[in-house]
Amino acid sequence: MIATQPDYTAIKTKQQATWGSGDYATVGTTLNIVGEQLCEAMDLHSGQTVLDVAAGNGNATLAAARRWCEVTSTDYVESLLARGKERADADRLEVAFQQADAEELPFETGSFDAVMSTFGVMFTPNQMQSSSEMARVCRSGGKIGMANWTPESFIGHLFKTIGKHVPPPAGVQSPALWGTKDRLAEMFGESATTIEITSRLFNFRYRSTDHFLDVFRNLYGPVHKAFSALDAASQEALTRDITGLVETFNVATDGTMIVPAEYAEVVITKK
């Protein structure tokens, strides 16, 4: 039997609405350190042309711009690009912002010295297509850098928890596969001379478990939409499951929340 191809266009339309809901920029800003670390791992040099794919509110974008790179920041959610532009303007950083689909990047082959994404491109439904596009627009000898949550990370478990209550689209592979060596080799192996993967931790720091849940339920698109799709009883069940997950990972002993979340810092050298 031939497997039915997922309707990627319909899935992306729904995803676009999901990431446009709530206020991801508020959550995204807390991840700022990841973009800074990725730029250092990629050894960006001033004057290099850099593309940030699925840039969100621009953490990696601004980090590259602070290093005097010529940065183009892209996302398919216009409101997130607007938030990134506000931040760039506030810091007097020159950045080009352009709405774009990570699976159909509107740039010539080999246009950029470096292509990057922090917790962004990993959520595209057609993984082979988006990875191929990142490789295509990166010049030979250039760098592709990413920060991707791993399957066993806190965020990996959070999405598994959500999936028990609101199943993901049929036929779409887990975003967390972008945090695995085998999947990265499958997607980028033919276009890479080297694939370097470093395991890193990001600490989610919130006032309490309830504070984290309130922020993510109201502002983080995937969690916000999951709750919106459930009735009251199911919402309570999801609340219990997320609370239990946080308590399992929480290392704080003073009533606050500190949850270490593993991610793969990836630096690929393009053939």
Short mmCIF file of C-alpha atoms in Angstrom, two decimals:
data_model
loop_
_atom_site.label_atom_id
_atom_site.label_comp_id
_atom_site.label_asym_id
_atom_site.label_seq_id
_atom_site.Cartn_x
_atom_site.Cartn_y
_atom_site.Cartn_z
CA MET A 1 0.00 0.00 0.00
CA ILE A 2 1.31 3.47 -0.93
CA ALA A 3 1.45 5.87 2.03
CA THR A 4 -0.62 9.00 1.60
CA GLN A 5 1.48 12.16 1.50
CA PRO A 6 0.52 14.62 4.24
CA ASP A 7 -1.13 17.85 3.10
CA TYR A 8 1.84 20.04 3.99
CA THR A 9 0.13 23.23 2.81
CA ALA A 10 -2.84 22.70 5.13
CA ILE A 11 -0.54 21.72 8.00
CA LYS A 12 1.59 24.83 7.54
CA THR A 13 -1.48 27.05 7.45
CA LYS A 14 -2.58 25.61 10.77
CA GLN A 15 0.94 25.90 12.20
CA GLN A 16 1.15 29.52 11.10
CA ALA A 17 -2.00 30.27 13.07
CA THR A 18 -0.63 28.35 16.04
CA TRP A 19 2.66 30.25 16.23
CA GLY A 20 0.82 33.50 15.60
CA SER A 21 -1.45 32.89 18.57
CA GLY A 22 -0.58 33.83 22.13
CA ASP A 23 2.64 35.86 22.26
CA TYR A 24 5.62 33.65 21.48
CA ALA A 25 7.94 36.66 21.46
CA THR A 26 7.62 36.94 25.23
CA VAL A 27 8.68 33.32 25.65
CA GLY A 28 11.26 33.56 22.89
CA THR A 29 13.10 36.42 24.55
CA THR A 30 13.95 34.19 27.51
CA LEU A 31 15.94 31.97 25.10
CA ASN A 32 18.26 34.80 24.09
CA ILE A 33 21.46 33.12 25.33
CA VAL A 34 21.02 30.26 22.86
CA GLY A 35 21.39 32.54 19.84
CA GLU A 36 24.52 34.12 21.31
CA GLN A 37 26.10 30.72 21.97
CA LEU A 38 25.21 29.47 18.49
CA CYS A 39 26.87 32.46 16.82
CA GLU A 40 30.04 31.72 18.77
CA ALA A 41 29.91 28.02 17.89
CA MET A 42 29.54 28.95 14.21
CA ASP A 43 32.51 31.36 14.52
CA LEU A 44 30.69 34.11 12.62
CA HIS A 45 32.90 36.86 11.22
CA SER A 46 31.97 40.50 10.63
CA GLY A 47 30.76 41.19 7.11
CA GLN A 48 29.46 37.67 6.51
CA THR A 49 26.00 37.27 4.99
CA VAL A 50 23.75 35.38 7.41
CA LEU A 51 20.23 33.99 6.99
CA ASP A 52 18.11 33.24 10.05
CA VAL A 53 15.41 30.70 9.11
CA ALA A 54 12.17 30.52 11.13
CA ALA A 55 13.71 33.31 13.18
CA GLY A 56 10.77 33.95 15.49
CA ASN A 57 11.35 37.18 17.35
CA GLY A 58 14.99 37.26 16.32
CA ASN A 59 17.30 35.96 19.05
CA ALA A 60 19.88 34.50 16.65
CA THR A 61 19.23 37.32 14.18
CA LEU A 62 20.23 39.99 16.70
CA ALA A 63 23.17 37.97 17.97
CA ALA A 64 24.59 37.79 14.43
CA ALA A 65 23.89 41.48 13.82
CA ARG A 66 25.81 42.34 17.00
CA ARG A 67 28.78 40.64 15.36
CA TRP A 68 28.51 43.05 12.40
CA CYS A 69 27.16 40.43 10.02
CA GLU A 70 24.78 41.29 7.19
CA VAL A 71 21.68 39.50 8.46
CA THR A 72 18.41 38.57 6.78
CA SER A 73 15.76 37.44 9.26
CA THR A 74 12.89 35.29 7.96
CA ASP A 75 9.77 33.68 9.37
CA TYR A 76 6.33 32.85 8.02
CA VAL A 77 4.63 34.60 10.95
CA GLU A 78 4.63 38.32 10.17
CA SER A 79 3.85 39.38 13.74
CA LEU A 80 7.00 37.65 15.02
CA LEU A 81 9.14 39.41 12.42
CA ALA A 82 7.61 42.68 13.58
CA ARG A 83 8.71 41.94 17.13
CA GLY A 84 12.20 41.15 15.89
CA LYS A 85 12.30 44.45 14.01
CA GLU A 86 11.27 46.32 17.16
CA ARG A 87 14.21 44.77 18.99
CA ALA A 88 16.64 45.52 16.17
CA ASP A 89 15.48 49.14 16.01
CA ALA A 90 15.83 49.52 19.78
CA ASP A 91 19.43 48.30 19.61
CA ARG A 92 20.20 50.29 16.42
CA LEU A 93 21.04 47.11 14.54
CA GLU A 94 20.76 46.87 10.76
CA VAL A 95 18.76 43.78 9.79
CA ALA A 96 16.69 42.91 6.71
CA PHE A 97 13.38 41.30 7.67
CA GLN A 98 11.46 39.20 5.15
CA GLN A 99 8.44 36.93 5.47
CA ALA A 100 9.36 33.54 4.03
CA ASP A 101 8.46 29.85 4.18
CA ALA A 102 11.38 27.72 5.40
CA GLU A 103 10.41 25.05 2.90
CA GLU A 104 10.54 27.48 -0.05
CA LEU A 105 13.25 30.02 0.71
CA PRO A 106 13.12 32.90 -1.82
CA PHE A 107 16.88 33.19 -2.26
CA GLU A 108 19.40 32.15 -4.89
CA THR A 109 21.50 29.03 -4.39
CA GLY A 110 24.64 29.74 -2.38
CA SER A 111 23.47 33.23 -1.36
CA PHE A 112 24.70 33.14 2.26
CA ASP A 113 27.93 32.52 4.13
CA ALA A 114 25.95 31.16 7.07
CA VAL A 115 22.41 29.85 7.59
CA MET A 116 21.00 29.39 11.09
CA SER A 117 17.89 28.55 13.08
CA THR A 118 17.19 28.33 16.80
CA PHE A 119 14.18 26.18 17.75
CA GLY A 120 12.51 27.22 14.50
CA VAL A 121 13.13 25.16 11.38
CA MET A 122 12.74 21.98 13.45
CA PHE A 123 8.97 22.59 13.51
CA THR A 124 8.52 22.53 9.72
CA PRO A 125 6.28 19.62 8.64
CA ASN A 126 8.34 18.63 5.57
CA GLN A 127 11.70 18.09 7.22
CA MET A 128 13.61 16.91 4.17
CA GLN A 129 12.43 19.90 2.17
CA SER A 130 13.36 22.53 4.77
CA SER A 131 16.76 20.97 5.46
CA SER A 132 17.40 20.82 1.71
CA GLU A 133 16.52 24.50 1.41
CA MET A 134 18.90 25.48 4.21
CA ALA A 135 21.71 23.61 2.49
CA ARG A 136 20.83 25.02 -0.93
CA VAL A 137 21.08 28.70 0.05
CA CYS A 138 24.34 28.20 1.97
CA ARG A 139 27.51 28.63 -0.08
CA SER A 140 30.12 25.91 -0.41
CA GLY A 141 32.37 26.03 2.65
CA GLY A 142 29.76 27.99 4.60
CA LYS A 143 28.18 27.06 7.92
CA ILE A 144 24.70 25.86 8.84
CA GLY A 145 23.98 26.27 12.55
CA MET A 146 20.98 25.15 14.58
CA ALA A 147 19.71 24.73 18.10
CA ASN A 148 17.18 21.87 18.23
CA TRP A 149 15.39 20.32 21.20
CA THR A 150 16.19 16.63 21.68
CA PRO A 151 13.57 13.86 22.04
CA GLU A 152 14.33 13.20 25.71
CA SER A 153 14.59 16.87 26.66
CA PHE A 154 12.00 18.65 28.76
CA ILE A 155 10.50 20.22 25.63
CA GLY A 156 10.58 16.86 23.86
CA HIS A 157 8.54 15.41 26.71
CA LEU A 158 6.27 18.47 26.75
CA PHE A 159 5.31 17.86 23.12
CA LYS A 160 4.78 14.16 23.80
CA THR A 161 2.49 15.14 26.66
CA ILE A 162 0.52 17.52 24.47
CA GLY A 163 0.31 14.83 21.79
CA LYS A 164 -1.47 12.49 24.20
CA HIS A 165 -4.28 15.03 24.49
CA VAL A 166 -4.22 16.64 21.03
CA PRO A 167 -2.69 14.25 18.46
CA PRO A 168 -0.27 15.80 15.93
CA PRO A 169 -1.05 15.76 12.18
CA ALA A 170 -0.89 12.28 10.66
CA GLY A 171 2.27 11.48 8.74
CA VAL A 172 4.36 14.34 10.17
CA GLN A 173 7.56 13.33 11.92
CA SER A 174 8.46 14.58 15.38
CA PRO A 175 10.26 17.96 15.44
CA ALA A 176 12.59 16.52 18.11
CA LEU A 177 14.20 14.27 15.48
CA TRP A 178 16.17 17.38 14.49
CA GLY A 179 17.99 16.90 17.80
CA THR A 180 19.27 13.43 16.89
CA LYS A 181 22.51 12.45 15.17
CA ASP A 182 20.90 9.94 12.80
CA ARG A 183 18.23 12.31 11.53
CA LEU A 184 20.69 15.16 11.03
CA ALA A 185 22.95 12.83 9.04
CA GLU A 186 19.96 11.74 6.96
CA MET A 187 18.95 15.32 6.19
CA PHE A 188 22.34 16.97 5.74
CA GLY A 189 24.84 14.14 5.16
CA GLU A 190 25.02 14.47 1.39
CA SER A 191 25.61 18.22 1.50
CA ALA A 192 28.01 18.36 4.47
CA THR A 193 31.72 17.84 4.96
CA THR A 194 31.26 17.83 8.75
CA ILE A 195 28.33 17.72 11.17
CA GLU A 196 29.28 18.73 14.71
CA ILE A 197 26.72 18.17 17.47
CA THR A 198 27.17 19.46 21.00
CA SER A 199 24.72 18.66 23.79
CA ARG A 200 23.78 21.81 25.70
CA LEU A 201 21.31 22.73 28.43
CA PHE A 202 18.97 25.69 28.57
CA ASN A 203 17.46 26.40 31.98
CA PHE A 204 13.82 27.44 32.00
CA ARG A 205 13.58 29.76 35.00
CA TYR A 206 10.14 30.78 36.22
CA ARG A 207 8.65 31.98 39.50
CA SER A 208 6.91 28.63 40.01
CA THR A 209 5.35 25.72 38.16
CA ASP A 210 2.05 27.61 38.11
CA HIS A 211 3.78 30.67 36.65
CA PHE A 212 5.34 28.57 33.88
CA LEU A 213 2.00 26.95 33.10
CA ASP A 214 0.24 30.33 33.01
CA VAL A 215 2.84 31.80 30.63
CA PHE A 216 2.92 28.81 28.30
CA ARG A 217 -0.84 28.30 28.34
CA ASN A 218 -1.51 31.90 27.36
CA LEU A 219 1.53 32.87 25.29
CA TYR A 220 3.26 29.79 23.80
CA GLY A 221 1.34 28.94 20.62
CA PRO A 222 1.40 25.11 20.67
CA VAL A 223 0.34 24.92 24.33
CA HIS A 224 -2.16 27.76 23.90
CA LYS A 225 -3.81 26.04 20.94
CA ALA A 226 -3.80 22.66 22.67
CA PHE A 227 -5.77 24.03 25.60
CA SER A 228 -8.12 25.86 23.22
CA ALA A 229 -8.93 22.58 21.48
CA LEU A 230 -10.01 20.81 24.70
CA ASP A 231 -13.09 20.91 26.88
CA ALA A 232 -12.85 21.88 30.54
CA ALA A 233 -12.28 18.37 31.88
CA SER A 234 -9.61 17.65 29.28
CA GLN A 235 -7.94 20.97 30.04
CA GLU A 236 -7.69 19.96 33.68
CA ALA A 237 -6.14 16.64 32.68
CA LEU A 238 -3.56 18.39 30.48
CA THR A 239 -2.81 20.81 33.32
CA ARG A 240 -2.14 17.89 35.66
CA ASP A 241 0.12 16.19 33.14
CA ILE A 242 2.19 19.31 32.42
CA THR A 243 2.44 20.10 36.12
CA GLY A 244 3.66 16.58 36.80
CA LEU A 245 6.20 16.86 33.98
CA VAL A 246 7.59 20.13 35.33
CA GLU A 247 7.84 18.72 38.83
CA THR A 248 9.77 15.73 37.47
CA PHE A 249 12.37 17.96 35.80
CA ASN A 250 12.44 20.84 38.30
CA VAL A 251 15.76 21.15 40.17
CA ALA A 252 14.85 24.23 42.23
CA THR A 253 14.38 23.68 45.95
CA ASP A 254 13.08 27.12 46.93
CA GLY A 255 9.60 26.97 45.43
CA THR A 256 10.65 28.47 42.10
CA MET A 257 11.12 26.58 38.84
CA ILE A 258 14.46 25.76 37.23
CA VAL A 259 14.10 23.11 34.55
CA PRO A 260 17.18 22.13 32.52
CA ALA A 261 16.23 21.37 28.92
CA GLU A 262 18.67 19.59 26.65
CA TYR A 263 19.16 20.77 23.10
CA ALA A 264 21.53 19.89 20.28
CA GLU A 265 23.78 22.70 19.13
CA VAL A 266 24.56 21.80 15.52
CA VAL A 267 27.25 23.26 13.27
CA ILE A 268 27.46 21.90 9.73
CA THR A 269 30.12 22.78 7.19
CA LYS A 270 28.67 22.79 3.68
CA LYS A 271 30.46 20.89 0.92
#
